Amino acid sequence: MVLERSETLRAAGVGIIMQPNGWRALDQLGVAAKLRQTCTEIPSGVFISVAEGKCRESELPLGKGELRCLKRMELMKALAEELPVESVYLGCRAVSILLDPLTSNPLLQLHDGTLIKAKIVIGCDGVNSIISKFVGVNSPKLFSRCATRGFTYYEGGHSFGDKFRFYSSNDVTLGQLPVTDKLVYWFLTRVLTSQDLSDAKKDPAYITKASLEAIKGFPEEIVELVKNTEPNTLYLTELRYRAPWDLVRTKFRKGTVVVAGDAMHAMCPFISQGGGASLEDAVVLARCLSEKLKQAAEGGGKRLVVEALDEYVRERRMRVFWLSLQTYFIGLAQDNTSKVKKALGIAGLILVFGDQTSHTDYDCGHL
């Protein structure tokens, strides 16, 4: 059973950048070929420094392999279509979980009072996961920046080509990627304000106004890109993350309950690996479970399930630690409120992550 708290398949965040490691996972899940037909491949990138209205370009290093930007809804639909009929339950929000004192099996309570007696629970319920709290994961920390995302549609086709363009100016960064020859995805990060934490963050007019103020001095085509964004695709979110050191010491499993995705390793989007890492989780977890469940047919089912979940956690722990540490250092390097933090972030990136695209080389293996 797949329990989705929304009444429909959700696509919050609109676009998702998929790098080579993510495509390896999608190949294993059997949906990569279908998704490749929906988006343009991006072979190269340009870093553009903006200062006093002038732009200076240099090469933006990308990973070795396939980079594309997907519509999140296309990804959600492709994954859902591969599941057995009627296995996705929409409008089902889990509100609590505990272990049955008699059987030690998980008992999951839904918002409508329904109680589900499960054999295994995999919590993929996001940053504010109730499952992650149950297994002992610390609450995510609030970062000092926020992110805005949107789609801009060009009826006659856009003129940006097939490059990933990344603009940087003081406290503001903006990334721009083609999805198709008519659709462009963009994201912007800037300093978080108190208004960004209020209900205003749901107002497209406020999001557009705040974004345009942040990119004063940027090229006119970028201003027009933001100005012409479809209001229903605009999302503003505060950035939350799980501290890298927490990922090293947290168990991530309690009984036959385990976490994956943001519930396990929420991280800031600076290296665009949240989605790719979650797909890796899926492949590794499926592999670990299937190998043990074959043996479980001969007895010792619950013990073997626990072994499978522990094996999954072992395999994923250091991978998500290094991803989280790299995003943490990048976040510090972008922090202009403290020279010490900024210096620590820059030093960490230079000393620990000499090749800052090596995270895309990871292969989650076969199912």
CSV table of N, CA and C in Angstrom, one decimal, residues 153-270:
chain,number,residue,atom,x,y,z
A,153,TYR,N,6.6,29.4,-19.6
A,153,TYR,CA,6.3,28.8,-20.9
A,153,TYR,C,6.5,29.9,-22.0
A,154,TYR,N,7.1,29.5,-23.1
A,154,TYR,CA,7.3,30.4,-24.3
A,154,TYR,C,6.6,29.8,-25.5
A,155,GLU,N,5.5,30.4,-25.9
A,155,GLU,CA,4.6,29.9,-26.9
A,155,GLU,C,5.4,29.7,-28.2
A,156,GLY,N,6.2,30.6,-28.6
A,156,GLY,CA,7.0,30.5,-29.9
A,156,GLY,C,8.3,29.8,-29.7
A,157,GLY,N,8.6,29.3,-28.5
A,157,GLY,CA,9.9,28.7,-28.2
A,157,GLY,C,10.9,29.7,-27.6
A,158,HIS,N,11.7,29.2,-26.6
A,158,HIS,CA,12.6,30.1,-26.0
A,158,HIS,C,14.0,30.1,-26.7
A,159,SER,N,14.8,31.1,-26.4
A,159,SER,CA,16.1,31.3,-27.1
A,159,SER,C,17.3,30.9,-26.2
A,160,PHE,N,17.0,30.2,-25.1
A,160,PHE,CA,18.1,29.9,-24.2
A,160,PHE,C,19.0,28.7,-24.5
A,161,GLY,N,18.5,27.9,-25.6
A,161,GLY,CA,19.3,26.8,-26.0
A,161,GLY,C,19.2,25.6,-25.0
A,162,ASP,N,20.3,24.8,-25.0
A,162,ASP,CA,20.2,23.6,-24.1
A,162,ASP,C,21.2,23.7,-23.0
A,163,LYS,N,21.6,24.9,-22.5
A,163,LYS,CA,22.6,25.0,-21.5
A,163,LYS,C,21.9,25.2,-20.1
A,164,PHE,N,22.6,24.8,-19.1
A,164,PHE,CA,22.3,25.1,-17.7
A,164,PHE,C,23.0,26.4,-17.3
A,165,ARG,N,22.2,27.4,-17.1
A,165,ARG,CA,22.8,28.7,-16.7
A,165,ARG,C,22.7,29.0,-15.2
A,166,PHE,N,23.7,29.4,-14.6
A,166,PHE,CA,23.7,29.6,-13.2
A,166,PHE,C,24.3,31.0,-12.9
A,167,TYR,N,23.4,31.9,-12.4
A,167,TYR,CA,23.7,33.3,-12.1
A,167,TYR,C,24.0,33.5,-10.6
A,168,SER,N,25.0,34.3,-10.3
A,168,SER,CA,25.3,34.6,-8.9
A,168,SER,C,25.6,36.0,-8.7
A,169,SER,N,25.0,36.6,-7.7
A,169,SER,CA,25.3,38.0,-7.4
A,169,SER,C,25.0,38.3,-5.9
A,170,ASN,N,26.1,38.6,-5.2
A,170,ASN,CA,26.0,38.8,-3.7
A,170,ASN,C,25.3,37.7,-3.0
A,171,ASP,N,24.1,38.0,-2.5
A,171,ASP,CA,23.3,37.0,-1.7
A,171,ASP,C,22.3,36.2,-2.5
A,172,VAL,N,22.4,36.4,-3.8
A,172,VAL,CA,21.3,35.8,-4.7
A,172,VAL,C,22.0,34.8,-5.7
A,173,THR,N,21.4,33.6,-5.9
A,173,THR,CA,21.7,32.8,-7.0
A,173,THR,C,20.5,32.4,-7.7
A,174,LEU,N,20.6,32.2,-9.0
A,174,LEU,CA,19.5,31.8,-9.9
A,174,LEU,C,20.0,30.8,-10.9
A,175,GLY,N,19.3,29.7,-11.0
A,175,GLY,CA,19.6,28.7,-12.0
A,175,GLY,C,18.5,28.6,-13.0
A,176,GLN,N,18.8,28.3,-14.2
A,176,GLN,CA,17.9,28.3,-15.3
A,176,GLN,C,18.2,27.1,-16.2
A,177,LEU,N,17.2,26.2,-16.4
A,177,LEU,CA,17.4,25.0,-17.3
A,177,LEU,C,16.2,24.8,-18.2
A,178,PRO,N,16.5,24.4,-19.5
A,178,PRO,CA,15.4,24.1,-20.4
A,178,PRO,C,14.8,22.8,-20.0
A,179,VAL,N,13.5,22.7,-20.1
A,179,VAL,CA,12.8,21.4,-19.9
A,179,VAL,C,12.5,20.9,-21.3
A,180,THR,N,11.9,21.7,-22.1
A,180,THR,CA,11.7,21.4,-23.6
A,180,THR,C,12.1,22.7,-24.3
A,181,ASP,N,11.8,22.7,-25.6
A,181,ASP,CA,12.1,23.9,-26.4
A,181,ASP,C,11.2,25.1,-26.1
A,182,LYS,N,10.1,24.8,-25.3
A,182,LYS,CA,9.1,25.9,-25.0
A,182,LYS,C,9.0,26.1,-23.5
A,183,LEU,N,9.6,25.3,-22.7
A,183,LEU,CA,9.4,25.4,-21.3
A,183,LEU,C,10.7,25.5,-20.6
A,184,VAL,N,10.9,26.5,-19.6
A,184,VAL,CA,12.1,26.7,-18.9
A,184,VAL,C,11.8,26.6,-17.4
A,185,TYR,N,12.6,25.9,-16.7
A,185,TYR,CA,12.6,25.8,-15.2
A,185,TYR,C,13.6,26.7,-14.6
A,186,TRP,N,13.2,27.4,-13.6
A,186,TRP,CA,14.2,28.3,-12.9
A,186,TRP,C,14.0,28.2,-11.4
A,187,PHE,N,15.1,28.4,-10.7
A,187,PHE,CA,15.1,28.4,-9.2
A,187,PHE,C,16.0,29.5,-8.7
A,188,LEU,N,15.6,30.1,-7.6
A,188,LEU,CA,16.3,31.2,-7.0
A,188,LEU,C,16.5,31.0,-5.5
A,189,THR,N,17.7,31.2,-5.0
A,189,THR,CA,17.9,31.2,-3.6
A,189,THR,C,18.3,32.6,-3.1
A,190,ARG,N,17.8,33.0,-2.0
A,190,ARG,CA,18.2,34.3,-1.4
A,190,ARG,C,18.0,34.2,0.1
A,191,VAL,N,18.4,35.3,0.8
A,191,VAL,CA,18.3,35.3,2.3
A,191,VAL,C,16.8,35.2,2.7
A,192,LEU,N,16.6,34.4,3.7
A,192,LEU,CA,15.2,34.2,4.3
A,192,LEU,C,14.8,35.4,5.1
A,193,THR,N,13.5,35.9,4.9
A,193,THR,CA,13.0,37.0,5.7
A,193,THR,C,11.8,36.4,6.5
A,194,SER,N,11.4,37.2,7.5
A,194,SER,CA,10.2,36.8,8.3
A,194,SER,C,9.0,36.7,7.5
A,195,GLN,N,8.8,37.5,6.5
A,195,GLN,CA,7.6,37.5,5.6
A,195,GLN,C,7.6,36.1,4.8
A,196,ASP,N,8.8,35.6,4.5
A,196,ASP,CA,8.8,34.3,3.8
A,196,ASP,C,8.3,33.2,4.7
A,197,LEU,N,8.2,33.3,6.0
A,197,LEU,CA,7.7,32.3,6.9
A,197,LEU,C,6.2,32.5,7.2
A,198,SER,N,5.6,33.6,6.6
A,198,SER,CA,4.2,33.9,6.9
A,198,SER,C,3.4,33.3,5.7
A,199,ASP,N,2.1,33.6,5.8
A,199,ASP,CA,1.2,33.1,4.7
A,199,ASP,C,1.5,33.7,3.3
A,200,ALA,N,2.3,34.8,3.3
A,200,ALA,CA,2.6,35.4,2.1
A,200,ALA,C,3.3,34.5,1.1
A,201,LYS,N,4.0,33.5,1.7
A,201,LYS,CA,4.8,32.6,0.8
A,201,LYS,C,3.9,31.7,-0.1
A,202,LYS,N,2.6,31.8,0.1
A,202,LYS,CA,1.6,31.1,-0.7
A,202,LYS,C,1.0,32.0,-1.8
A,203,ASP,N,1.4,33.3,-1.7
A,203,ASP,CA,0.8,34.3,-2.6
A,203,ASP,C,1.7,34.5,-3.9
A,204,PRO,N,1.3,34.1,-5.1
A,204,PRO,CA,2.1,34.2,-6.3
A,204,PRO,C,2.6,35.7,-6.5
A,205,ALA,N,1.7,36.6,-6.1
A,205,ALA,CA,2.1,38.0,-6.3
A,205,ALA,C,3.2,38.4,-5.5
A,206,TYR,N,3.2,38.0,-4.2
A,206,TYR,CA,4.3,38.2,-3.3
A,206,TYR,C,5.6,37.5,-3.7
A,207,ILE,N,5.5,36.3,-4.2
A,207,ILE,CA,6.6,35.5,-4.6
A,207,ILE,C,7.3,36.2,-5.8
A,208,THR,N,6.5,36.6,-6.8
A,208,THR,CA,7.0,37.3,-8.0
A,208,THR,C,7.7,38.6,-7.6
A,209,LYS,N,7.0,39.4,-6.7
A,209,LYS,CA,7.6,40.7,-6.3
A,209,LYS,C,8.9,40.5,-5.6
A,210,ALA,N,9.0,39.6,-4.6
A,210,ALA,CA,10.2,39.3,-3.9
A,210,ALA,C,11.3,38.8,-4.8
A,211,SER,N,11.0,38.0,-5.7
A,211,SER,CA,12.0,37.5,-6.7
A,211,SER,C,12.6,38.6,-7.6
A,212,LEU,N,11.7,39.4,-8.1
A,212,LEU,CA,12.1,40.5,-8.9
A,212,LEU,C,13.0,41.5,-8.2
A,213,GLU,N,12.7,41.8,-6.9
A,213,GLU,CA,13.5,42.6,-6.1
A,213,GLU,C,14.9,42.0,-5.9
A,214,ALA,N,15.0,40.7,-5.7
A,214,ALA,CA,16.2,40.0,-5.5
A,214,ALA,C,17.1,40.0,-6.7
A,215,ILE,N,16.6,40.1,-7.9
A,215,ILE,CA,17.4,40.0,-9.1
A,215,ILE,C,17.6,41.3,-9.9
A,216,LYS,N,17.4,42.4,-9.1
A,216,LYS,CA,17.7,43.7,-9.7
A,216,LYS,C,19.2,43.7,-10.2
A,217,GLY,N,19.4,44.2,-11.4
A,217,GLY,CA,20.7,44.2,-12.0
A,217,GLY,C,21.0,43.0,-12.9
A,218,PHE,N,20.1,42.0,-12.8
A,218,PHE,CA,20.3,40.8,-13.7
A,218,PHE,C,19.9,41.1,-15.1
A,219,PRO,N,20.4,40.3,-16.1
A,219,PRO,CA,20.0,40.6,-17.5
A,219,PRO,C,18.5,40.6,-17.7
A,220,GLU,N,18.1,41.4,-18.7
A,220,GLU,CA,16.7,41.7,-18.9
A,220,GLU,C,15.9,40.4,-19.2
A,221,GLU,N,16.5,39.4,-19.9
A,221,GLU,CA,15.8,38.2,-20.3
A,221,GLU,C,15.5,37.4,-19.0
A,222,ILE,N,16.3,37.5,-18.0
A,222,ILE,CA,16.1,36.8,-16.7
A,222,ILE,C,15.0,37.5,-16.0
A,223,VAL,N,15.0,38.8,-16.0
A,223,VAL,CA,13.9,39.5,-15.3
A,223,VAL,C,12.5,39.1,-16.0
A,224,GLU,N,12.5,39.1,-17.3
A,224,GLU,CA,11.3,38.7,-18.1
A,224,GLU,C,10.9,37.2,-17.8
A,225,LEU,N,11.9,36.4,-17.6
A,225,LEU,CA,11.7,35.0,-17.3
A,225,LEU,C,10.9,34.9,-16.0
A,226,VAL,N,11.3,35.6,-15.0
A,226,VAL,CA,10.6,35.6,-13.7
A,226,VAL,C,9.3,36.2,-13.8
A,227,LYS,N,9.2,37.4,-14.5
A,227,LYS,CA,8.0,38.2,-14.6
A,227,LYS,C,6.9,37.4,-15.3
A,228,ASN,N,7.3,36.5,-16.2
A,228,ASN,CA,6.3,35.8,-17.0
A,228,ASN,C,6.0,34.4,-16.6
A,229,THR,N,6.5,34.1,-15.4
A,229,THR,CA,6.2,32.7,-14.8
A,229,THR,C,4.8,32.5,-14.6
A,230,GLU,N,4.3,31.3,-14.9
A,230,GLU,CA,2.9,30.9,-14.7
A,230,GLU,C,2.7,30.9,-13.2
A,231,PRO,N,1.7,31.7,-12.7
A,231,PRO,CA,1.5,31.8,-11.2
A,231,PRO,C,1.3,30.5,-10.5
A,232,ASN,N,0.6,29.5,-11.2
A,232,ASN,CA,0.3,28.3,-10.5
A,232,ASN,C,1.5,27.3,-10.4
A,233,THR,N,2.6,27.8,-11.0
A,233,THR,CA,3.8,26.9,-10.8
A,233,THR,C,4.8,27.6,-9.9
A,234,LEU,N,4.5,28.7,-9.3
A,234,LEU,CA,5.4,29.3,-8.3
A,234,LEU,C,5.4,28.7,-6.9
A,235,TYR,N,6.5,28.4,-6.4
A,235,TYR,CA,6.6,27.9,-5.1
A,235,TYR,C,7.7,28.5,-4.3
A,236,LEU,N,7.5,29.0,-3.1
A,236,LEU,CA,8.5,29.5,-2.2
A,236,LEU,C,8.5,28.7,-1.0
A,237,THR,N,9.7,28.2,-0.6
A,237,THR,CA,9.9,27.3,0.5
A,237,THR,C,11.1,27.8,1.3
A,238,GLU,N,11.0,27.7,2.7
A,238,GLU,CA,12.2,27.8,3.5
A,238,GLU,C,13.0,26.5,3.4
A,239,LEU,N,14.3,26.6,3.6
A,239,LEU,CA,15.1,25.5,3.4
A,239,LEU,C,15.4,24.8,4.7
A,240,ARG,N,15.2,23.5,4.8
A,240,ARG,CA,15.5,22.8,6.1
A,240,ARG,C,16.4,21.6,5.7
A,241,TYR,N,17.2,21.2,6.7
A,241,TYR,CA,18.2,20.2,6.4
A,241,TYR,C,18.4,19.4,7.7
A,242,ARG,N,18.9,18.1,7.5
A,242,ARG,CA,19.3,17.3,8.6
A,242,ARG,C,20.8,17.4,8.7
A,243,ALA,N,21.3,17.7,9.9
A,243,ALA,CA,22.7,18.0,10.1
A,243,ALA,C,23.5,16.7,9.7
A,244,PRO,N,24.6,16.9,8.9
A,244,PRO,CA,25.4,15.7,8.5
A,244,PRO,C,25.9,14.8,9.6
A,245,TRP,N,26.2,15.4,10.8
A,245,TRP,CA,26.7,14.6,11.9
A,245,TRP,C,25.5,13.7,12.5
A,246,ASP,N,24.3,14.2,12.3
A,246,ASP,CA,23.1,13.4,12.8
A,246,ASP,C,23.0,12.1,11.9
A,247,LEU,N,23.3,12.3,10.6
A,247,LEU,CA,23.2,11.2,9.7
A,247,LEU,C,24.1,10.0,10.0
A,248,VAL,N,25.3,10.4,10.7
A,248,VAL,CA,26.3,9.4,11.0
A,248,VAL,C,25.8,8.5,12.2
A,249,ARG,N,25.1,9.2,13.2
A,249,ARG,CA,24.9,8.4,14.4
A,249,ARG,C,23.4,8.0,14.6
A,250,THR,N,22.5,8.4,13.7
A,250,THR,CA,21.1,8.0,13.8
A,250,THR,C,20.9,6.6,13.3
A,251,LYS,N,20.0,5.8,13.9
A,251,LYS,CA,19.8,4.4,13.6
A,251,LYS,C,18.9,4.3,12.3
A,252,PHE,N,17.9,5.2,12.1
A,252,PHE,CA,17.0,5.2,11.0
A,252,PHE,C,16.0,4.0,11.0
A,253,ARG,N,16.1,3.1,11.9
A,253,ARG,CA,15.2,1.9,11.9
A,253,ARG,C,14.8,1.7,13.3
A,254,LYS,N,13.5,1.3,13.5
A,254,LYS,CA,13.0,0.9,14.8
A,254,LYS,C,12.0,-0.3,14.5
A,255,GLY,N,12.3,-1.5,14.9
A,255,GLY,CA,11.5,-2.7,14.6
A,255,GLY,C,11.6,-2.8,13.1
A,256,THR,N,10.4,-3.0,12.4
A,256,THR,CA,10.4,-3.1,11.0
A,256,THR,C,9.9,-1.8,10.3
A,257,VAL,N,10.3,-0.7,11.0
A,257,VAL,CA,10.0,0.7,10.4
A,257,VAL,C,11.3,1.3,10.0
A,258,VAL,N,11.3,1.9,8.8
A,258,VAL,CA,12.5,2.6,8.4
A,258,VAL,C,12.1,3.8,7.6
A,259,VAL,N,13.1,4.7,7.3
A,259,VAL,CA,12.8,5.9,6.6
A,259,VAL,C,13.6,6.0,5.3
A,260,ALA,N,13.1,6.8,4.3
A,260,ALA,CA,13.8,7.1,3.1
A,260,ALA,C,13.5,8.5,2.6
A,261,GLY,N,14.2,8.9,1.6
A,261,GLY,CA,14.0,10.2,1.0
A,261,GLY,C,14.3,11.3,2.0
A,262,ASP,N,13.5,12.5,1.9
A,262,ASP,CA,13.7,13.6,2.8
A,262,ASP,C,13.4,13.2,4.3
A,263,ALA,N,12.6,12.2,4.5
A,263,ALA,CA,12.4,11.8,5.9
A,263,ALA,C,13.7,11.2,6.5
A,264,MET,N,14.6,10.8,5.7
A,264,MET,CA,15.9,10.3,6.1
A,264,MET,C,17.0,11.3,6.0
A,265,HIS,N,17.1,12.0,4.9
A,265,HIS,CA,18.2,12.9,4.6
A,265,HIS,C,17.9,14.2,4.0
A,266,ALA,N,16.9,14.9,4.5
A,266,ALA,CA,16.6,16.3,4.0
A,266,ALA,C,17.8,17.1,3.9
A,267,MET,N,18.0,17.7,2.7
A,267,MET,CA,19.2,18.6,2.5
A,267,MET,C,18.9,19.8,1.7
A,268,CYS,N,19.6,20.8,1.8
A,268,CYS,CA,19.4,22.0,1.0
A,268,CYS,C,19.7,21.7,-0.5
A,269,PRO,N,19.1,22.4,-1.4
A,269,PRO,CA,19.1,22.0,-2.9
A,269,PRO,C,20.4,22.4,-3.6
A,270,PHE,N,21.5,22.7,-2.9
A,270,PHE,CA,22.6,23.4,-3.6
A,270,PHE,C,23.3,22.5,-4.6
